[in-house]
PDB file of C-alpha atoms in Angstrom:
ATOM      1  CA  UNK S  30     109.834 -82.453  22.635  1.00 57.00           C
ATOM      2  CA  UNK S  31     108.953 -86.093  23.227  1.00 76.00           C
ATOM      3  CA  UNK S  32     105.250 -86.740  22.531  1.00 82.00           C
ATOM      4  CA  UNK S  33     105.052 -88.725  25.781  1.00 82.00           C
ATOM      5  CA  UNK S  34     105.946 -85.701  27.888  1.00 84.00           C
ATOM      6  CA  UNK S  35     103.684 -83.468  25.806  1.00 90.00           C
ATOM      7  CA  UNK S  36     100.903 -85.872  26.764  1.00 88.00           C
ATOM      8  CA  UNK S  37     101.830 -85.567  30.442  1.00 90.00           C
ATOM      9  CA  UNK S  38     101.821 -81.772  30.154  1.00 92.00           C
ATOM     10  CA  UNK S  39      98.396 -81.892  28.482  1.00 93.00           C
ATOM     11  CA  UNK S  40      96.930 -84.033  31.263  1.00 93.00           C
ATOM     12  CA  UNK S  41      98.514 -81.727  33.841  1.00 93.00           C
ATOM     13  CA  UNK S  42      96.810 -78.745  32.210  1.00 94.00           C
ATOM     14  CA  UNK S  43      93.475 -80.593  32.201  1.00 95.00           C
ATOM     15  CA  UNK S  44      93.646 -81.579  35.868  1.00 95.00           C
ATOM     16  CA  UNK S  45      94.769 -78.047  36.718  1.00 95.00           C
ATOM     17  CA  UNK S  46      91.269 -76.837  35.779  1.00 95.00           C
ATOM     18  CA  UNK S  47      89.684 -79.211  38.303  1.00 95.00           C
ATOM     19  CA  UNK S  48      92.219 -78.167  40.961  1.00 95.00           C
ATOM     20  CA  UNK S  49      91.374 -74.503  40.381  1.00 95.00           C
ATOM     21  CA  UNK S  50      87.697 -75.373  40.799  1.00 94.00           C
ATOM     22  CA  UNK S  51      88.376 -77.009  44.166  1.00 94.00           C
ATOM     23  CA  UNK S  52      90.554 -74.014  45.071  1.00 93.00           C
ATOM     24  CA  UNK S  53      87.623 -71.619  44.571  1.00 94.00           C
ATOM     25  CA  UNK S  54      85.278 -73.781  46.654  1.00 93.00           C
ATOM     26  CA  UNK S  55      87.659 -74.910  49.398  1.00 90.00           C
ATOM     27  CA  UNK S  56      90.525 -72.437  49.413  1.00 88.00           C
ATOM     28  CA  UNK S  57      88.562 -69.224  48.945  1.00 91.00           C
ATOM     29  CA  UNK S  58      85.092 -70.078  50.276  1.00 90.00           C
ATOM     30  CA  UNK S  59      86.002 -72.601  52.968  1.00 87.00           C
ATOM     31  CA  UNK S  60      83.804 -75.504  51.796  1.00 89.00           C
ATOM     32  CA  UNK S  61      85.503 -78.899  51.678  1.00 88.00           C
ATOM     33  CA  UNK S  62      84.445 -81.331  48.964  1.00 86.00           C
ATOM     34  CA  UNK S  63      85.399 -84.995  48.618  1.00 87.00           C
ATOM     35  CA  UNK S  64      83.277 -85.628  45.525  1.00 87.00           C
ATOM     36  CA  UNK S  65      84.594 -83.405  42.751  1.00 91.00           C
ATOM     37  CA  UNK S  66      85.677 -86.367  40.649  1.00 92.00           C
ATOM     38  CA  UNK S  67      81.954 -87.084  40.261  1.00 93.00           C
ATOM     39  CA  UNK S  68      81.424 -83.703  38.615  1.00 95.00           C
ATOM     40  CA  UNK S  69      84.365 -84.415  36.336  1.00 95.00           C
ATOM     41  CA  UNK S  70      82.566 -87.620  35.352  1.00 94.00           C
ATOM     42  CA  UNK S  71      79.359 -85.717  34.583  1.00 95.00           C
ATOM     43  CA  UNK S  72      81.195 -83.281  32.335  1.00 95.00           C
ATOM     44  CA  UNK S  73      83.119 -86.065  30.601  1.00 94.00           C
ATOM     45  CA  UNK S  74      80.139 -88.335  29.934  1.00 95.00           C
ATOM     46  CA  UNK S  75      77.734 -85.577  28.881  1.00 95.00           C
ATOM     47  CA  UNK S  76      80.277 -84.219  26.398  1.00 94.00           C
ATOM     48  CA  UNK S  77      81.052 -87.730  25.126  1.00 93.00           C
ATOM     49  CA  UNK S  78      77.366 -88.552  24.620  1.00 93.00           C
ATOM     50  CA  UNK S  79      76.775 -85.250  22.826  1.00 93.00           C
ATOM     51  CA  UNK S  80      79.694 -85.760  20.441  1.00 92.00           C
ATOM     52  CA  UNK S  81      79.449 -89.529  19.895  1.00 90.00           C
ATOM     53  CA  UNK S  82      75.687 -90.087  19.823  1.00 90.00           C
ATOM     54  CA  UNK S  83      74.461 -86.575  19.065  1.00 88.00           C
ATOM     55  CA  UNK S  84      77.011 -85.853  16.307  1.00 87.00           C
ATOM     56  CA  UNK S  85      77.573 -82.404  17.803  1.00 91.00           C
ATOM     57  CA  UNK S  86      80.839 -80.467  17.295  1.00 92.00           C
ATOM     58  CA  UNK S  87      83.506 -80.888  19.958  1.00 92.00           C
ATOM     59  CA  UNK S  88      83.242 -77.280  21.271  1.00 93.00           C
ATOM     60  CA  UNK S  89      79.485 -77.740  21.767  1.00 94.00           C
ATOM     61  CA  UNK S  90      80.127 -80.986  23.632  1.00 93.00           C
ATOM     62  CA  UNK S  91      82.631 -79.257  25.923  1.00 95.00           C
ATOM     63  CA  UNK S  92      80.147 -76.482  26.673  1.00 96.00           C
ATOM     64  CA  UNK S  93      77.343 -78.967  27.370  1.00 96.00           C
ATOM     65  CA  UNK S  94      79.578 -80.987  29.692  1.00 95.00           C
ATOM     66  CA  UNK S  95      80.618 -77.851  31.564  1.00 96.00           C
ATOM     67  CA  UNK S  96      77.034 -76.613  31.862  1.00 96.00           C
ATOM     68  CA  UNK S  97      75.724 -80.022  32.967  1.00 95.00           C
ATOM     69  CA  UNK S  98      78.281 -80.293  35.778  1.00 95.00           C
ATOM     70  CA  UNK S  99      77.500 -76.737  36.913  1.00 95.00           C
ATOM     71  CA  UNK S 100      73.729 -77.349  36.904  1.00 95.00           C
ATOM     72  CA  UNK S 101      74.058 -80.623  38.814  1.00 93.00           C
ATOM     73  CA  UNK S 102      76.378 -78.918  41.296  1.00 92.00           C
ATOM     74  CA  UNK S 103      73.892 -76.104  41.847  1.00 93.00           C
ATOM     75  CA  UNK S 104      70.995 -78.581  42.143  1.00 92.00           C
ATOM     76  CA  UNK S 105      72.904 -80.602  44.731  1.00 90.00           C
ATOM     77  CA  UNK S 106      74.252 -77.526  46.489  1.00 88.00           C
ATOM     78  CA  UNK S 107      70.820 -75.955  46.973  1.00 89.00           C
ATOM     79  CA  UNK S 108      69.804 -78.385  49.755  1.00 88.00           C
ATOM     80  CA  UNK S 109      73.259 -79.461  51.000  1.00 86.00           C
ATOM     81  CA  UNK S 110      74.801 -75.995  51.414  1.00 86.00           C
ATOM     82  CA  UNK S 111      72.192 -75.264  54.055  1.00 79.00           C
ATOM     83  CA  UNK S 112      73.684 -78.030  56.197  1.00 74.00           C
ATOM     84  CA  UNK S 113      76.079 -77.003  58.936  1.00 69.00           C
ATOM     85  CA  UNK S 114      79.259 -78.603  60.187  1.00 63.00           C
ATOM     86  CA  UNK S 115      80.715 -81.538  58.280  1.00 74.00           C
ATOM     87  CA  UNK S 116      77.434 -82.570  56.688  1.00 80.00           C
ATOM     88  CA  UNK S 117      78.223 -80.849  53.380  1.00 83.00           C
ATOM     89  CA  UNK S 118      81.550 -82.669  53.167  1.00 83.00           C
ATOM     90  CA  UNK S 119      79.850 -86.028  53.831  1.00 85.00           C
ATOM     91  CA  UNK S 120      77.160 -85.204  51.274  1.00 85.00           C
ATOM     92  CA  UNK S 121      79.719 -84.477  48.533  1.00 87.00           C
ATOM     93  CA  UNK S 122      81.526 -87.736  49.301  1.00 87.00           C
ATOM     94  CA  UNK S 123      78.292 -89.691  48.912  1.00 88.00           C
ATOM     95  CA  UNK S 124      77.310 -87.836  45.753  1.00 89.00           C
ATOM     96  CA  UNK S 125      80.655 -88.463  44.089  1.00 89.00           C
ATOM     97  CA  UNK S 126      80.469 -92.190  44.773  1.00 89.00           C
ATOM     98  CA  UNK S 127      76.800 -92.326  43.733  1.00 91.00           C
ATOM     99  CA  UNK S 128      77.630 -90.778  40.344  1.00 91.00           C
ATOM    100  CA  UNK S 129      80.389 -93.329  39.800  1.00 90.00           C
ATOM    101  CA  UNK S 130      78.106 -96.244  40.717  1.00 91.00           C
ATOM    102  CA  UNK S 131      75.373 -95.000  38.375  1.00 91.00           C
ATOM    103  CA  UNK S 132      77.840 -94.841  35.484  1.00 91.00           C
ATOM    104  CA  UNK S 133      79.193 -98.310  36.283  1.00 91.00           C
ATOM    105  CA  UNK S 134      75.675 -99.766  35.975  1.00 90.00           C
ATOM    106  CA  UNK S 135      74.475 -97.703  33.002  1.00 87.00           C
ATOM    107  CA  UNK S 136      74.874 -99.938  29.964  1.00 87.00           C
ATOM    108  CA  UNK S 137      74.130 -97.122  27.511  1.00 88.00           C
ATOM    109  CA  UNK S 138      77.534 -95.620  28.294  1.00 87.00           C
ATOM    110  CA  UNK S 139      79.316 -98.942  28.513  1.00 86.00           C
ATOM    111  CA  UNK S 140      78.897 -99.579  32.218  1.00 86.00           C
ATOM    112  CA  UNK S 141      82.053-100.639  34.041  1.00 85.00           C
ATOM    113  CA  UNK S 142      83.802-101.346  30.712  1.00 88.00           C
ATOM    114  CA  UNK S 143      83.679 -97.691  29.797  1.00 86.00           C
ATOM    115  CA  UNK S 144      82.866 -95.717  26.663  1.00 88.00           C
ATOM    116  CA  UNK S 145      85.217 -95.770  23.676  1.00 87.00           C
ATOM    117  CA  UNK S 146      85.605 -93.565  20.583  1.00 87.00           C
ATOM    118  CA  UNK S 147      84.124 -90.521  22.292  1.00 87.00           C
ATOM    119  CA  UNK S 148      85.814 -88.143  19.863  1.00 81.00           C
ATOM    120  CA  UNK S 149      89.252 -86.569  19.946  1.00 82.00           C
ATOM    121  CA  UNK S 150      90.766 -83.230  18.988  1.00 84.00           C
ATOM    122  CA  UNK S 151      92.244 -81.972  22.266  1.00 90.00           C
ATOM    123  CA  UNK S 152      95.823 -80.712  22.011  1.00 90.00           C
ATOM    124  CA  UNK S 153      98.308 -79.157  24.402  1.00 92.00           C
ATOM    125  CA  UNK S 154      98.074 -75.635  22.864  1.00 93.00           C
ATOM    126  CA  UNK S 155      94.270 -75.735  23.272  1.00 93.00           C
ATOM    127  CA  UNK S 156      94.493 -76.845  26.900  1.00 95.00           C
ATOM    128  CA  UNK S 157      97.162 -74.216  27.612  1.00 94.00           C
ATOM    129  CA  UNK S 158      94.975 -71.445  26.147  1.00 95.00           C
ATOM    130  CA  UNK S 159      91.994 -72.603  28.222  1.00 95.00           C
ATOM    131  CA  UNK S 160      94.159 -72.697  31.375  1.00 95.00           C
ATOM    132  CA  UNK S 161      95.413 -69.146  30.800  1.00 94.00           C
ATOM    133  CA  UNK S 162      91.890 -67.872  30.114  1.00 95.00           C
ATOM    134  CA  UNK S 163      90.452 -69.568  33.207  1.00 95.00           C
ATOM    135  CA  UNK S 164      93.271 -68.311  35.467  1.00 93.00           C
ATOM    136  CA  UNK S 165      92.758 -64.766  34.166  1.00 93.00           C
ATOM    137  CA  UNK S 166      88.987 -64.957  34.770  1.00 94.00           C
ATOM    138  CA  UNK S 167      89.374 -66.421  38.270  1.00 94.00           C
ATOM    139  CA  UNK S 168      91.973 -63.818  39.247  1.00 91.00           C
ATOM    140  CA  UNK S 169      89.580 -61.056  38.215  1.00 92.00           C
ATOM    141  CA  UNK S 170      86.682 -62.770  39.977  1.00 94.00           C
ATOM    142  CA  UNK S 171      88.618 -62.946  43.241  1.00 91.00           C
ATOM    143  CA  UNK S 172      89.497 -59.248  43.003  1.00 90.00           C
ATOM    144  CA  UNK S 173      85.839 -58.357  42.467  1.00 92.00           C
ATOM    145  CA  UNK S 174      83.176 -57.765  45.095  1.00 92.00           C
ATOM    146  CA  UNK S 175      81.877 -61.309  44.636  1.00 92.00           C
ATOM    147  CA  UNK S 176      85.287 -62.874  45.180  1.00 91.00           C
ATOM    148  CA  UNK S 177      85.916 -60.767  48.275  1.00 93.00           C
ATOM    149  CA  UNK S 178      82.534 -61.866  49.644  1.00 93.00           C
ATOM    150  CA  UNK S 179      83.533 -65.521  49.199  1.00 92.00           C
ATOM    151  CA  UNK S 180      86.791 -64.859  51.044  1.00 92.00           C
ATOM    152  CA  UNK S 181      84.865 -63.101  53.841  1.00 92.00           C
ATOM    153  CA  UNK S 182      82.696 -66.215  54.245  1.00 91.00           C
ATOM    154  CA  UNK S 183      85.812 -68.351  54.552  1.00 90.00           C
ATOM    155  CA  UNK S 184      87.361 -66.096  57.183  1.00 88.00           C
ATOM    156  CA  UNK S 185      84.292 -65.653  59.394  1.00 88.00           C
ATOM    157  CA  UNK S 186      80.821 -66.661  58.263  1.00 88.00           C
ATOM    158  CA  UNK S 187      79.108 -64.972  61.197  1.00 88.00           C
ATOM    159  CA  UNK S 188      80.854 -61.654  60.569  1.00 91.00           C
ATOM    160  CA  UNK S 189      80.117 -61.911  56.846  1.00 91.00           C
ATOM    161  CA  UNK S 190      76.426 -62.418  57.572  1.00 91.00           C
ATOM    162  CA  UNK S 191      76.458 -59.441  59.926  1.00 91.00           C
ATOM    163  CA  UNK S 192      77.889 -57.313  57.096  1.00 89.00           C
ATOM    164  CA  UNK S 193      74.887 -58.169  54.935  1.00 89.00           C
ATOM    165  CA  UNK S 194      76.502 -60.799  52.709  1.00 91.00           C
ATOM    166  CA  UNK S 195      74.071 -63.427  51.417  1.00 92.00           C
ATOM    167  CA  UNK S 196      75.943 -66.499  52.661  1.00 92.00           C
ATOM    168  CA  UNK S 197      73.895 -69.101  50.803  1.00 92.00           C
ATOM    169  CA  UNK S 198      74.007 -67.184  47.517  1.00 93.00           C
ATOM    170  CA  UNK S 199      77.789 -66.906  47.470  1.00 94.00           C
ATOM    171  CA  UNK S 200      78.338 -70.479  48.587  1.00 93.00           C
ATOM    172  CA  UNK S 201      76.102 -71.572  45.713  1.00 94.00           C
ATOM    173  CA  UNK S 202      78.016 -69.302  43.325  1.00 94.00           C
ATOM    174  CA  UNK S 203      81.332 -70.857  44.392  1.00 94.00           C
ATOM    175  CA  UNK S 204      79.802 -74.323  44.045  1.00 94.00           C
ATOM    176  CA  UNK S 205      78.608 -73.572  40.516  1.00 94.00           C
ATOM    177  CA  UNK S 206      81.978 -72.194  39.374  1.00 95.00           C
ATOM    178  CA  UNK S 207      83.854 -75.089  40.990  1.00 95.00           C
ATOM    179  CA  UNK S 208      81.646 -77.779  39.446  1.00 95.00           C
ATOM    180  CA  UNK S 209      81.753 -76.073  36.037  1.00 96.00           C
ATOM    181  CA  UNK S 210      85.561 -76.204  36.026  1.00 96.00           C
ATOM    182  CA  UNK S 211      85.497 -79.836  37.153  1.00 95.00           C
ATOM    183  CA  UNK S 212      83.046 -80.646  34.350  1.00 95.00           C
ATOM    184  CA  UNK S 213      85.223 -78.870  31.794  1.00 96.00           C
ATOM    185  CA  UNK S 214      88.251 -80.827  33.003  1.00 96.00           C
ATOM    186  CA  UNK S 215      86.335 -84.112  32.732  1.00 95.00           C
ATOM    187  CA  UNK S 216      85.141 -83.268  29.214  1.00 94.00           C
ATOM    188  CA  UNK S 217      88.651 -82.342  28.053  1.00 95.00           C
ATOM    189  CA  UNK S 218      90.078 -85.491  29.631  1.00 94.00           C
ATOM    190  CA  UNK S 219      87.540 -87.756  27.938  1.00 92.00           C
ATOM    191  CA  UNK S 220      88.138 -86.289  24.494  1.00 93.00           C
ATOM    192  CA  UNK S 221      91.899 -86.243  24.978  1.00 93.00           C
ATOM    193  CA  UNK S 222      91.990 -89.907  26.030  1.00 91.00           C
ATOM    194  CA  UNK S 223      89.202 -90.759  23.522  1.00 90.00           C
ATOM    195  CA  UNK S 224      87.928 -93.049  26.248  1.00 90.00           C
ATOM    196  CA  UNK S 225      85.995 -92.844  29.509  1.00 92.00           C
ATOM    197  CA  UNK S 226      85.639 -95.283  32.387  1.00 91.00           C
ATOM    198  CA  UNK S 227      83.969 -94.755  35.805  1.00 91.00           C
ATOM    199  CA  UNK S 228      87.126 -95.802  37.682  1.00 89.00           C
ATOM    200  CA  UNK S 229      88.839 -92.697  36.292  1.00 90.00           C
ATOM    201  CA  UNK S 230      86.628 -90.662  38.634  1.00 91.00           C
ATOM    202  CA  UNK S 231      86.786 -92.512  41.946  1.00 88.00           C
ATOM    203  CA  UNK S 232      87.177 -91.074  45.448  1.00 86.00           C
ATOM    204  CA  UNK S 233      90.970 -91.276  45.198  1.00 85.00           C
ATOM    205  CA  UNK S 234      90.874 -88.719  42.387  1.00 89.00           C
ATOM    206  CA  UNK S 235      88.724 -86.392  44.518  1.00 89.00           C
ATOM    207  CA  UNK S 236      91.204 -86.735  47.366  1.00 87.00           C
ATOM    208  CA  UNK S 237      94.103 -85.916  45.058  1.00 87.00           C
ATOM    209  CA  UNK S 238      92.413 -82.701  43.917  1.00 91.00           C
ATOM    210  CA  UNK S 239      91.853 -81.629  47.516  1.00 89.00           C
ATOM    211  CA  UNK S 240      95.424 -82.530  48.511  1.00 86.00           C
ATOM    212  CA  UNK S 241      96.793 -80.308  45.744  1.00 88.00           C
ATOM    213  CA  UNK S 242      94.809 -77.340  47.057  1.00 90.00           C
ATOM    214  CA  UNK S 243      95.921 -77.984  50.647  1.00 86.00           C
ATOM    215  CA  UNK S 244      99.558 -78.263  49.609  1.00 86.00           C
ATOM    216  CA  UNK S 245      99.405 -75.137  47.469  1.00 86.00           C
ATOM    217  CA  UNK S 246      97.906 -73.084  50.250  1.00 83.00           C
ATOM    218  CA  UNK S 247      94.416 -71.930  51.069  1.00 82.00           C
ATOM    219  CA  UNK S 248      93.678 -68.619  49.449  1.00 82.00           C
ATOM    220  CA  UNK S 249      96.297 -68.812  46.697  1.00 87.00           C
ATOM    221  CA  UNK S 250      95.622 -69.536  43.037  1.00 90.00           C
ATOM    222  CA  UNK S 251      99.368 -69.521  42.456  1.00 90.00           C
ATOM    223  CA  UNK S 252      99.877 -72.157  45.134  1.00 89.00           C
ATOM    224  CA  UNK S 253      97.262 -74.459  43.588  1.00 90.00           C
ATOM    225  CA  UNK S 254      98.883 -74.045  40.171  1.00 92.00           C
ATOM    226  CA  UNK S 255     102.368 -74.854  41.506  1.00 90.00           C
ATOM    227  CA  UNK S 256     101.045 -77.819  43.479  1.00 89.00           C
ATOM    228  CA  UNK S 257      99.223 -79.235  40.433  1.00 91.00           C
ATOM    229  CA  UNK S 258     102.315 -78.813  38.264  1.00 90.00           C
ATOM    230  CA  UNK S 259     104.268 -80.875  40.799  1.00 87.00           C
ATOM    231  CA  UNK S 260     101.784 -83.554  41.851  1.00 86.00           C
ATOM    232  CA  UNK S 261      99.981 -84.394  38.586  1.00 87.00           C
ATOM    233  CA  UNK S 262     103.175 -85.547  36.779  1.00 86.00           C
ATOM    234  CA  UNK S 263     104.429 -87.239  39.965  1.00 80.00           C
ATOM    235  CA  UNK S 264     103.040 -90.723  39.108  1.00 76.00           C
ATOM    236  CA  UNK S 265     104.891 -90.654  35.794  1.00 75.00           C
ATOM    237  CA  UNK S 266     108.111 -89.634  37.540  1.00 72.00           C
ATOM    238  CA  UNK S 267     107.631 -92.488  40.008  1.00 69.00           C
ATOM    239  CA  UNK S 268     106.852 -94.836  37.124  1.00 69.00           C
ATOM    240  CA  UNK S 269     110.407 -94.281  35.881  1.00 62.00           C
ATOM    241  CA  UNK S 270     111.629 -95.722  39.164  1.00 56.00           C
ATOM    242  CA  UNK S 271     108.951 -98.472  39.211  1.00 57.00           C
ATOM    243  CA  UNK S 272     107.382 -96.914  42.295  1.00 58.00           C
ATOM    244  CA  UNK S 273     104.018 -95.729  40.972  1.00 59.00           C
ATOM    245  CA  UNK S 274     102.118 -97.747  43.594  1.00 65.00           C
ATOM    246  CA  UNK S 275     103.697 -95.477  46.219  1.00 69.00           C
ATOM    247  CA  UNK S 276     101.951 -92.418  44.751  1.00 66.00           C
ATOM    248  CA  UNK S 277      99.413 -91.964  47.548  1.00 67.00           C
ATOM    249  CA  UNK S 278     102.101 -92.653  50.170  1.00 75.00           C
ATOM    250  CA  UNK S 279     104.165 -89.813  48.699  1.00 74.00           C
ATOM    251  CA  UNK S 280     101.079 -87.588  48.627  1.00 69.00           C
ATOM    252  CA  UNK S 281     100.366 -88.327  52.281  1.00 73.00           C
ATOM    253  CA  UNK S 282     103.988 -87.748  53.279  1.00 80.00           C
ATOM    254  CA  UNK S 283     104.065 -84.409  51.463  1.00 75.00           C
ATOM    255  CA  UNK S 284     100.843 -83.309  53.185  1.00 73.00           C
ATOM    256  CA  UNK S 285     102.251 -84.248  56.613  1.00 80.00           C
ATOM    257  CA  UNK S 286     105.477 -82.350  55.904  1.00 81.00           C
ATOM    258  CA  UNK S 287     103.523 -79.300  54.720  1.00 77.00           C
ATOM    259  CA  UNK S 288     101.329 -79.374  57.843  1.00 74.00           C
ATOM    260  CA  UNK S 289     104.375 -79.694  60.120  1.00 81.00           C
ATOM    261  CA  UNK S 290     106.692 -77.140  58.543  1.00 80.00           C
ATOM    262  CA  UNK S 291     104.378 -74.837  56.562  1.00 79.00           C
ATOM    263  CA  UNK S 292     100.775 -75.182  57.782  1.00 77.00           C
ATOM    264  CA  UNK S 293      99.473 -72.512  55.395  1.00 78.00           C
ATOM    265  CA  UNK S 294     100.763 -74.406  52.333  1.00 79.00           C
ATOM    266  CA  UNK S 295     103.476 -73.588  49.831  1.00 81.00           C
ATOM    267  CA  UNK S 296     102.165 -70.094  49.073  1.00 81.00           C
ATOM    268  CA  UNK S 297      99.821 -69.559  52.018  1.00 77.00           C
ATOM    269  CA  UNK S 298      97.621 -66.587  51.141  1.00 76.00           C
ATOM    270  CA  UNK S 299     100.118 -65.002  48.755  1.00 76.00           C
ATOM    271  CA  UNK S 300      99.995 -64.753  44.982  1.00 76.00           C
ATOM    272  CA  UNK S 301     102.881 -64.680  42.545  1.00 73.00           C
ATOM    273  CA  UNK S 302     102.601 -61.424  40.580  1.00 69.00           C
ATOM    274  CA  UNK S 303     104.805 -59.609  38.069  1.00 69.00           C
ATOM    275  CA  UNK S 304     105.306 -56.799  40.586  1.00 71.00           C
ATOM    276  CA  UNK S 305     106.255 -59.292  43.277  1.00 66.00           C
ATOM    277  CA  UNK S 306     108.787 -61.002  40.998  1.00 68.00           C
ATOM    278  CA  UNK S 307     110.247 -57.606  40.057  1.00 72.00           C
ATOM    279  CA  UNK S 308     110.573 -56.603  43.735  1.00 69.00           C
ATOM    280  CA  UNK S 309     112.162 -59.976  44.551  1.00 63.00           C
ATOM    281  CA  UNK S 310     114.893 -59.548  41.958  1.00 71.00           C
ATOM    282  CA  UNK S 311     115.331 -55.893  42.986  1.00 78.00           C
ATOM    283  CA  UNK S 312     115.974 -57.000  46.585  1.00 76.00           C
ATOM    284  CA  UNK S 313     118.464 -59.618  45.412  1.00 76.00           C
ATOM    285  CA  UNK S 314     120.234 -56.971  43.335  1.00 75.00           C
ATOM    286  CA  UNK S 315     120.415 -54.655  46.360  1.00 78.00           C
ATOM    287  CA  UNK S 316     121.920 -57.445  48.475  1.00 76.00           C
ATOM    288  CA  UNK S 317     124.609 -58.121  45.861  1.00 73.00           C
ATOM    289  CA  UNK S 318     125.401 -54.411  45.622  1.00 75.00           C
ATOM    290  CA  UNK S 319     125.700 -54.134  49.410  1.00 74.00           C
ATOM    291  CA  UNK S 320     128.026 -57.130  49.538  1.00 74.00           C
ATOM    292  CA  UNK S 321     130.149 -55.676  46.724  1.00 70.00           C
ATOM    293  CA  UNK S 322     130.340 -52.342  48.560  1.00 71.00           C
ATOM    294  CA  UNK S 323     131.442 -54.066  51.772  1.00 72.00           C
ATOM    295  CA  UNK S 324     134.209 -55.922  49.937  1.00 67.00           C
ATOM    296  CA  UNK S 325     135.453 -52.673  48.417  1.00 66.00           C
ATOM    297  CA  UNK S 326     135.602 -51.132  51.900  1.00 61.00           C
TER     298      UNK S 326
END
């Protein structure tokens, strides 16, 4: 396969991790975030500093970047998750932009020019294995008591509190998992590109992550995966037709169409399972057999 498209597939797998993080926070817990690109930046820069200046192995750098993003997310979530209404959303937007501005003015990491030679070694098979592992872990988490509690908070916070669920604890848990995945995605991206720049993690990137979750469907890991597989390579597809600058216009148009014709997203609250696929093909087979029987009659 062409190395160019392998590169696109690798980046798609990396951004998929960040999309899954937003899916846990927004899709399954009901907390909107417009600043997740900032947590990607934290993961990317911490891992880059650890590998480039600390001479640490790449796996250690990835772990440190993931942990740093999770810790910052929990530290920020502790006061902001107590806010009601849209205040949490506004807080995440401000935090994401603040992180980007700090990096742009921090000369140690290159400032606005960015940081080069941060260390490479990320390949498509590695990213694919990480994606599969993360999807498996998240699917099991959502089937557990903790995942069901997060879903209960999304559906009705008042009822969840009446059932004895610790609302703040589970919101903070979802925040930590979401930021950890964003940090891991940022760390993988930095080492794959061997370069980091603050503009890679602007508010537009945060909006794109949220759009992918909305398009895929709230409450569906499968939907977020399908949406990411479509929208992440979209700029490269548009580049072929010299229409890359229309990327956000296409995103907006797709969101409007989804809202108009399928408000719950591509998958809604459904998941694509092996049993579901088997039943789908069984139903198709039954339809063909019925049609064949009618023709024979």
